Each structure stands twice: as structure tokens, then as C-alpha cells.
PDB file of C-alpha atoms in Angstrom:
ATOM      1  CA  UNK A  10       0.000   0.000   0.000  1.00  0.00           C
ATOM      2  CA  UNK A  11       1.272   3.529  -0.752  1.00  0.00           C
ATOM      3  CA  UNK A  12       2.497   5.532   2.222  1.00  0.00           C
ATOM      4  CA  UNK A  13       3.466   8.996   3.272  1.00  0.00           C
ATOM      5  CA  UNK A  14       6.870   8.390   4.835  1.00  0.00           C
ATOM      6  CA  UNK A  15       7.747  11.906   6.019  1.00  0.00           C
ATOM      7  CA  UNK A  16       6.316  15.421   6.022  1.00  0.00           C
ATOM      8  CA  UNK A  17       8.311  18.649   6.213  1.00  0.00           C
ATOM      9  CA  UNK A  18       7.179  22.201   6.857  1.00  0.00           C
ATOM     10  CA  UNK A  19      10.221  24.400   7.365  1.00  0.00           C
ATOM     11  CA  UNK A  20      10.046  28.108   8.142  1.00  0.00           C
ATOM     12  CA  UNK A  21      13.632  28.683   6.941  1.00  0.00           C
ATOM     13  CA  UNK A  22      15.684  28.350   3.784  1.00  0.00           C
ATOM     14  CA  UNK A  23      18.629  26.095   4.607  1.00  0.00           C
ATOM     15  CA  UNK A  24      20.446  26.233   1.279  1.00  0.00           C
ATOM     16  CA  UNK A  25      21.547  29.839   0.895  1.00  0.00           C
ATOM     17  CA  UNK A  26      24.816  31.160  -0.438  1.00  0.00           C
ATOM     18  CA  UNK A  27      27.379  28.737  -1.806  1.00  0.00           C
ATOM     19  CA  UNK A  28      27.249  24.981  -1.269  1.00  0.00           C
ATOM     20  CA  UNK A  29      30.901  25.039  -0.172  1.00  0.00           C
ATOM     21  CA  UNK A  30      29.832  27.126   2.850  1.00  0.00           C
ATOM     22  CA  UNK A  31      27.417  24.412   3.993  1.00  0.00           C
ATOM     23  CA  UNK A  32      23.714  24.568   4.840  1.00  0.00           C
ATOM     24  CA  UNK A  33      22.065  26.391   7.710  1.00  0.00           C
ATOM     25  CA  UNK A  34      21.452  23.931  10.602  1.00  0.00           C
ATOM     26  CA  UNK A  35      18.175  21.989  10.610  1.00  0.00           C
ATOM     27  CA  UNK A  36      15.640  23.870  12.725  1.00  0.00           C
ATOM     28  CA  UNK A  37      13.851  21.780  15.360  1.00  0.00           C
ATOM     29  CA  UNK A  38      10.393  20.541  14.501  1.00  0.00           C
ATOM     30  CA  UNK A  39      10.436  20.809  10.704  1.00  0.00           C
ATOM     31  CA  UNK A  40       9.656  17.091  10.293  1.00  0.00           C
ATOM     32  CA  UNK A  41       6.040  16.641  11.302  1.00  0.00           C
ATOM     33  CA  UNK A  42       3.523  13.858  11.835  1.00  0.00           C
ATOM     34  CA  UNK A  43       0.901  15.921   9.982  1.00  0.00           C
ATOM     35  CA  UNK A  44       0.724  19.071   7.899  1.00  0.00           C
ATOM     36  CA  UNK A  45      -2.142  21.407   7.082  1.00  0.00           C
ATOM     37  CA  UNK A  46      -2.531  22.377   3.427  1.00  0.00           C
ATOM     38  CA  UNK A  47      -4.414  25.448   2.213  1.00  0.00           C
ATOM     39  CA  UNK A  48      -5.796  25.760  -1.324  1.00  0.00           C
ATOM     40  CA  UNK A  49      -3.629  28.007  -3.492  1.00  0.00           C
ATOM     41  CA  UNK A  50      -1.335  28.893  -0.574  1.00  0.00           C
ATOM     42  CA  UNK A  51       0.639  25.799   0.375  1.00  0.00           C
ATOM     43  CA  UNK A  52       1.570  24.261   3.716  1.00  0.00           C
ATOM     44  CA  UNK A  53       0.862  26.226   6.878  1.00  0.00           C
ATOM     45  CA  UNK A  54       4.181  27.096   8.537  1.00  0.00           C
ATOM     46  CA  UNK A  55       6.327  26.385   5.472  1.00  0.00           C
ATOM     47  CA  UNK A  56       8.748  28.951   4.044  1.00  0.00           C
ATOM     48  CA  UNK A  57       6.773  29.131   0.770  1.00  0.00           C
ATOM     49  CA  UNK A  58       3.293  29.458   2.304  1.00  0.00           C
ATOM     50  CA  UNK A  59       1.353  32.230   0.549  1.00  0.00           C
ATOM     51  CA  UNK A  60       4.368  33.547  -1.378  1.00  0.00           C
ATOM     52  CA  UNK A  61       3.191  34.822  -4.796  1.00  0.00           C
ATOM     53  CA  UNK A  62       6.309  33.527  -6.568  1.00  0.00           C
ATOM     54  CA  UNK A  63       5.599  29.987  -5.317  1.00  0.00           C
ATOM     55  CA  UNK A  64       1.825  29.699  -5.601  1.00  0.00           C
ATOM     56  CA  UNK A  65       2.091  27.241  -8.510  1.00  0.00           C
ATOM     57  CA  UNK A  66       4.809  25.285  -6.723  1.00  0.00           C
ATOM     58  CA  UNK A  67       4.099  25.622  -3.005  1.00  0.00           C
ATOM     59  CA  UNK A  68       4.010  21.879  -2.221  1.00  0.00           C
ATOM     60  CA  UNK A  69       6.764  19.507  -3.328  1.00  0.00           C
ATOM     61  CA  UNK A  70       6.416  15.737  -3.403  1.00  0.00           C
ATOM     62  CA  UNK A  71       9.203  13.188  -3.924  1.00  0.00           C
ATOM     63  CA  UNK A  72       9.226   9.382  -4.085  1.00  0.00           C
ATOM     64  CA  UNK A  73      11.350   7.540  -1.536  1.00  0.00           C
ATOM     65  CA  UNK A  74      12.341   5.174  -4.341  1.00  0.00           C
ATOM     66  CA  UNK A  75      14.244   8.061  -5.988  1.00  0.00           C
ATOM     67  CA  UNK A  76      16.488   8.630  -2.986  1.00  0.00           C
ATOM     68  CA  UNK A  77      19.583   6.802  -1.757  1.00  0.00           C
ATOM     69  CA  UNK A  78      19.015   4.756   1.423  1.00  0.00           C
ATOM     70  CA  UNK A  79      19.015   6.904   4.546  1.00  0.00           C
ATOM     71  CA  UNK A  80      18.267  10.199   2.768  1.00  0.00           C
ATOM     72  CA  UNK A  81      15.275  12.128   4.043  1.00  0.00           C
ATOM     73  CA  UNK A  82      13.358  15.368   3.548  1.00  0.00           C
ATOM     74  CA  UNK A  83      15.752  17.422   5.671  1.00  0.00           C
ATOM     75  CA  UNK A  84      18.362  16.860   2.967  1.00  0.00           C
ATOM     76  CA  UNK A  85      16.309  17.179  -0.231  1.00  0.00           C
ATOM     77  CA  UNK A  86      14.047  19.972   1.104  1.00  0.00           C
ATOM     78  CA  UNK A  87      10.809  18.586  -0.330  1.00  0.00           C
ATOM     79  CA  UNK A  88       7.558  18.615   1.674  1.00  0.00           C
ATOM     80  CA  UNK A  89       6.073  15.143   1.185  1.00  0.00           C
ATOM     81  CA  UNK A  90       8.050  11.901   0.941  1.00  0.00           C
ATOM     82  CA  UNK A  91       5.960   9.044  -0.452  1.00  0.00           C
ATOM     83  CA  UNK A  92       6.549   5.335  -0.996  1.00  0.00           C
ATOM     84  CA  UNK A  93       4.771   3.401  -3.718  1.00  0.00           C
ATOM     85  CA  UNK A  94       3.776   6.415  -5.851  1.00  0.00           C
ATOM     86  CA  UNK A  95       5.666   7.251  -9.090  1.00  0.00           C
ATOM     87  CA  UNK A  96       5.245  11.015  -8.622  1.00  0.00           C
ATOM     88  CA  UNK A  97       7.732  12.050 -11.317  1.00  0.00           C
ATOM     89  CA  UNK A  98       5.378  10.650 -13.965  1.00  0.00           C
ATOM     90  CA  UNK A  99       2.395  12.784 -12.890  1.00  0.00           C
ATOM     91  CA  UNK A 100       3.163  16.208 -14.396  1.00  0.00           C
ATOM     92  CA  UNK A 101      -0.077  17.764 -15.649  1.00  0.00           C
ATOM     93  CA  UNK A 102      -2.241  15.497 -13.483  1.00  0.00           C
ATOM     94  CA  UNK A 103      -4.088  15.968 -10.224  1.00  0.00           C
ATOM     95  CA  UNK A 104      -2.688  13.792  -7.435  1.00  0.00           C
ATOM     96  CA  UNK A 105      -5.131  13.201  -4.576  1.00  0.00           C
ATOM     97  CA  UNK A 106      -3.769  11.889  -1.279  1.00  0.00           C
ATOM     98  CA  UNK A 107      -6.093  10.786   1.532  1.00  0.00           C
ATOM     99  CA  UNK A 108      -4.386   9.869   4.787  1.00  0.00           C
ATOM    100  CA  UNK A 109      -7.632   9.582   6.706  1.00  0.00           C
ATOM    101  CA  UNK A 110      -8.966  13.157   6.908  1.00  0.00           C
ATOM    102  CA  UNK A 111     -10.302  13.391   3.350  1.00  0.00           C
ATOM    103  CA  UNK A 112      -8.430  13.867   0.087  1.00  0.00           C
ATOM    104  CA  UNK A 113      -5.903  16.636  -0.473  1.00  0.00           C
ATOM    105  CA  UNK A 114      -5.753  17.349  -4.212  1.00  0.00           C
ATOM    106  CA  UNK A 115      -2.535  18.656  -5.738  1.00  0.00           C
ATOM    107  CA  UNK A 116      -2.204  19.891  -9.334  1.00  0.00           C
ATOM    108  CA  UNK A 117       1.219  18.602 -10.400  1.00  0.00           C
ATOM    109  CA  UNK A 118       2.728  21.546 -12.308  1.00  0.00           C
ATOM    110  CA  UNK A 119       6.377  20.781 -13.042  1.00  0.00           C
ATOM    111  CA  UNK A 120       9.463  18.829 -12.005  1.00  0.00           C
ATOM    112  CA  UNK A 121      11.263  19.827  -8.820  1.00  0.00           C
ATOM    113  CA  UNK A 122      14.695  19.846 -10.390  1.00  0.00           C
ATOM    114  CA  UNK A 123      17.571  19.175  -8.002  1.00  0.00           C
ATOM    115  CA  UNK A 124      20.292  21.755  -7.478  1.00  0.00           C
ATOM    116  CA  UNK A 125      24.032  21.591  -6.859  1.00  0.00           C
ATOM    117  CA  UNK A 126      23.356  21.668  -3.113  1.00  0.00           C
ATOM    118  CA  UNK A 127      22.448  17.958  -3.362  1.00  0.00           C
ATOM    119  CA  UNK A 128      26.151  17.085  -3.768  1.00  0.00           C
ATOM    120  CA  UNK A 129      26.782  18.785  -0.406  1.00  0.00           C
ATOM    121  CA  UNK A 130      23.647  17.638   1.440  1.00  0.00           C
ATOM    122  CA  UNK A 131      23.641  13.997   0.252  1.00  0.00           C
ATOM    123  CA  UNK A 132      27.052  13.330  -1.285  1.00  0.00           C
ATOM    124  CA  UNK A 133      29.039  13.672  -4.505  1.00  0.00           C
ATOM    125  CA  UNK A 134      27.034  12.678  -7.570  1.00  0.00           C
ATOM    126  CA  UNK A 135      23.612  13.170  -5.951  1.00  0.00           C
ATOM    127  CA  UNK A 136      22.749  16.170  -8.135  1.00  0.00           C
ATOM    128  CA  UNK A 137      23.138  14.124 -11.316  1.00  0.00           C
ATOM    129  CA  UNK A 138      21.494  11.039  -9.828  1.00  0.00           C
ATOM    130  CA  UNK A 139      18.350  13.018  -8.935  1.00  0.00           C
ATOM    131  CA  UNK A 140      17.833  14.539 -12.377  1.00  0.00           C
ATOM    132  CA  UNK A 141      14.352  13.606 -13.626  1.00  0.00           C
ATOM    133  CA  UNK A 142      13.778  11.963 -10.204  1.00  0.00           C
ATOM    134  CA  UNK A 143      13.792  15.022  -7.950  1.00  0.00           C
ATOM    135  CA  UNK A 144      10.059  15.049  -7.312  1.00  0.00           C
ATOM    136  CA  UNK A 145       7.334  17.427  -8.444  1.00  0.00           C
ATOM    137  CA  UNK A 146       6.097  20.916  -7.620  1.00  0.00           C
ATOM    138  CA  UNK A 147       2.372  21.219  -7.003  1.00  0.00           C
ATOM    139  CA  UNK A 148      -0.375  23.704  -6.238  1.00  0.00           C
ATOM    140  CA  UNK A 149      -2.939  22.580  -3.652  1.00  0.00           C
ATOM    141  CA  UNK A 150      -6.519  22.679  -4.956  1.00  0.00           C
ATOM    142  CA  UNK A 151      -8.286  22.313  -1.603  1.00  0.00           C
ATOM    143  CA  UNK A 152      -7.692  22.669   2.121  1.00  0.00           C
ATOM    144  CA  UNK A 153      -6.844  19.532   4.046  1.00  0.00           C
ATOM    145  CA  UNK A 154      -4.532  17.568   6.300  1.00  0.00           C
ATOM    146  CA  UNK A 155      -1.891  14.990   5.421  1.00  0.00           C
ATOM    147  CA  UNK A 156      -0.462  12.513   7.935  1.00  0.00           C
ATOM    148  CA  UNK A 157       2.451  10.119   7.955  1.00  0.00           C
ATOM    149  CA  UNK A 158       1.269   6.553   7.307  1.00  0.00           C
ATOM    150  CA  UNK A 159      -0.864   4.682   4.784  1.00  0.00           C
ATOM    151  CA  UNK A 160      -2.442   6.852   2.094  1.00  0.00           C
ATOM    152  CA  UNK A 161      -5.137   6.299  -0.498  1.00  0.00           C
ATOM    153  CA  UNK A 162      -4.047   7.661  -3.871  1.00  0.00           C
ATOM    154  CA  UNK A 163      -5.952   8.691  -6.966  1.00  0.00           C
ATOM    155  CA  UNK A 164      -4.733  10.408 -10.121  1.00  0.00           C
ATOM    156  CA  UNK A 165      -6.867  12.286 -12.628  1.00  0.00           C
ATOM    157  CA  UNK A 166      -6.467  14.783 -15.450  1.00  0.00           C
TER     158      UNK A 166
END
């Protein structure tokens, strides 16, 4: 069964400046058991919530199968880590995730292309390895809650 493995809502940008300088430390509490999503705005408490420049990309989803073992959301800076869902194939679709509180529908807009920071955060070669597997950027279509654990999934046009 598909699962939500991790959820991240971070109030800070950790990858600023040059990768050689290293990331800002992980703030406490950015990995969460549940997140609250608002239509057109993103994830409550996240650094991109309600930002006009990110309205079409305020929620990012990545498949655990795309990541090396042991890598998590604190390194790749995506919001939703799933298992059993081929998210990179869903561009242009609506992905609906229901973790028990009703479906949260996400319009999958574009790839979430990895950046050079991945070689620092994960290890040498990670940037290239994540190309075309870096997850997707989405706009939430309705308000709702997502929780870590089993999730019902539907995909539509």
C-alpha cells in the first residue's frame, strides 16, 4: 500500500549562499507527523506558504524510491516523501492523497529539479542522480490535512 513516509514544513531556507559554505542547521520541529494544506497557498508554517512567486509550486512531493538509502526530507528539502507512488510521472495530473482526513488534491505543475546543493547535502554525484527523479512541484486545490502513514491515492487529469 502507498504511504506517506515523512512530512516537512520548514520556516527557513537552509540552502543559501554557496554549497561550499554548507547549509544552515536543521531547525527543530520541521519534520512533522501531519501538515495542514491550504488551497492556493501551500503548507501552513512552510517557508513558501502564501508567497506569490511559489503559488504554482508551493508543495513539493518526492518518491522515496528516488532517494539513496538513509536520505530524508531534511536533505532534499521537499515537503512530502511518499513510498509506492511514481510522482515524477504525474506532471499535468491531479494527485489526490487521503491519509484519513479526506483527500488533499494537488495539481502537479512541473518537475522539482535538483540543485548543486544535493552534492553537499547527500554526497558527490547526488545532483546528477536526482535529475528527472527530484520530485514534483504542485499547487494545492483544496484545504486539508496529510499525515504520515498509509495513504489512499488517486490520479486524474
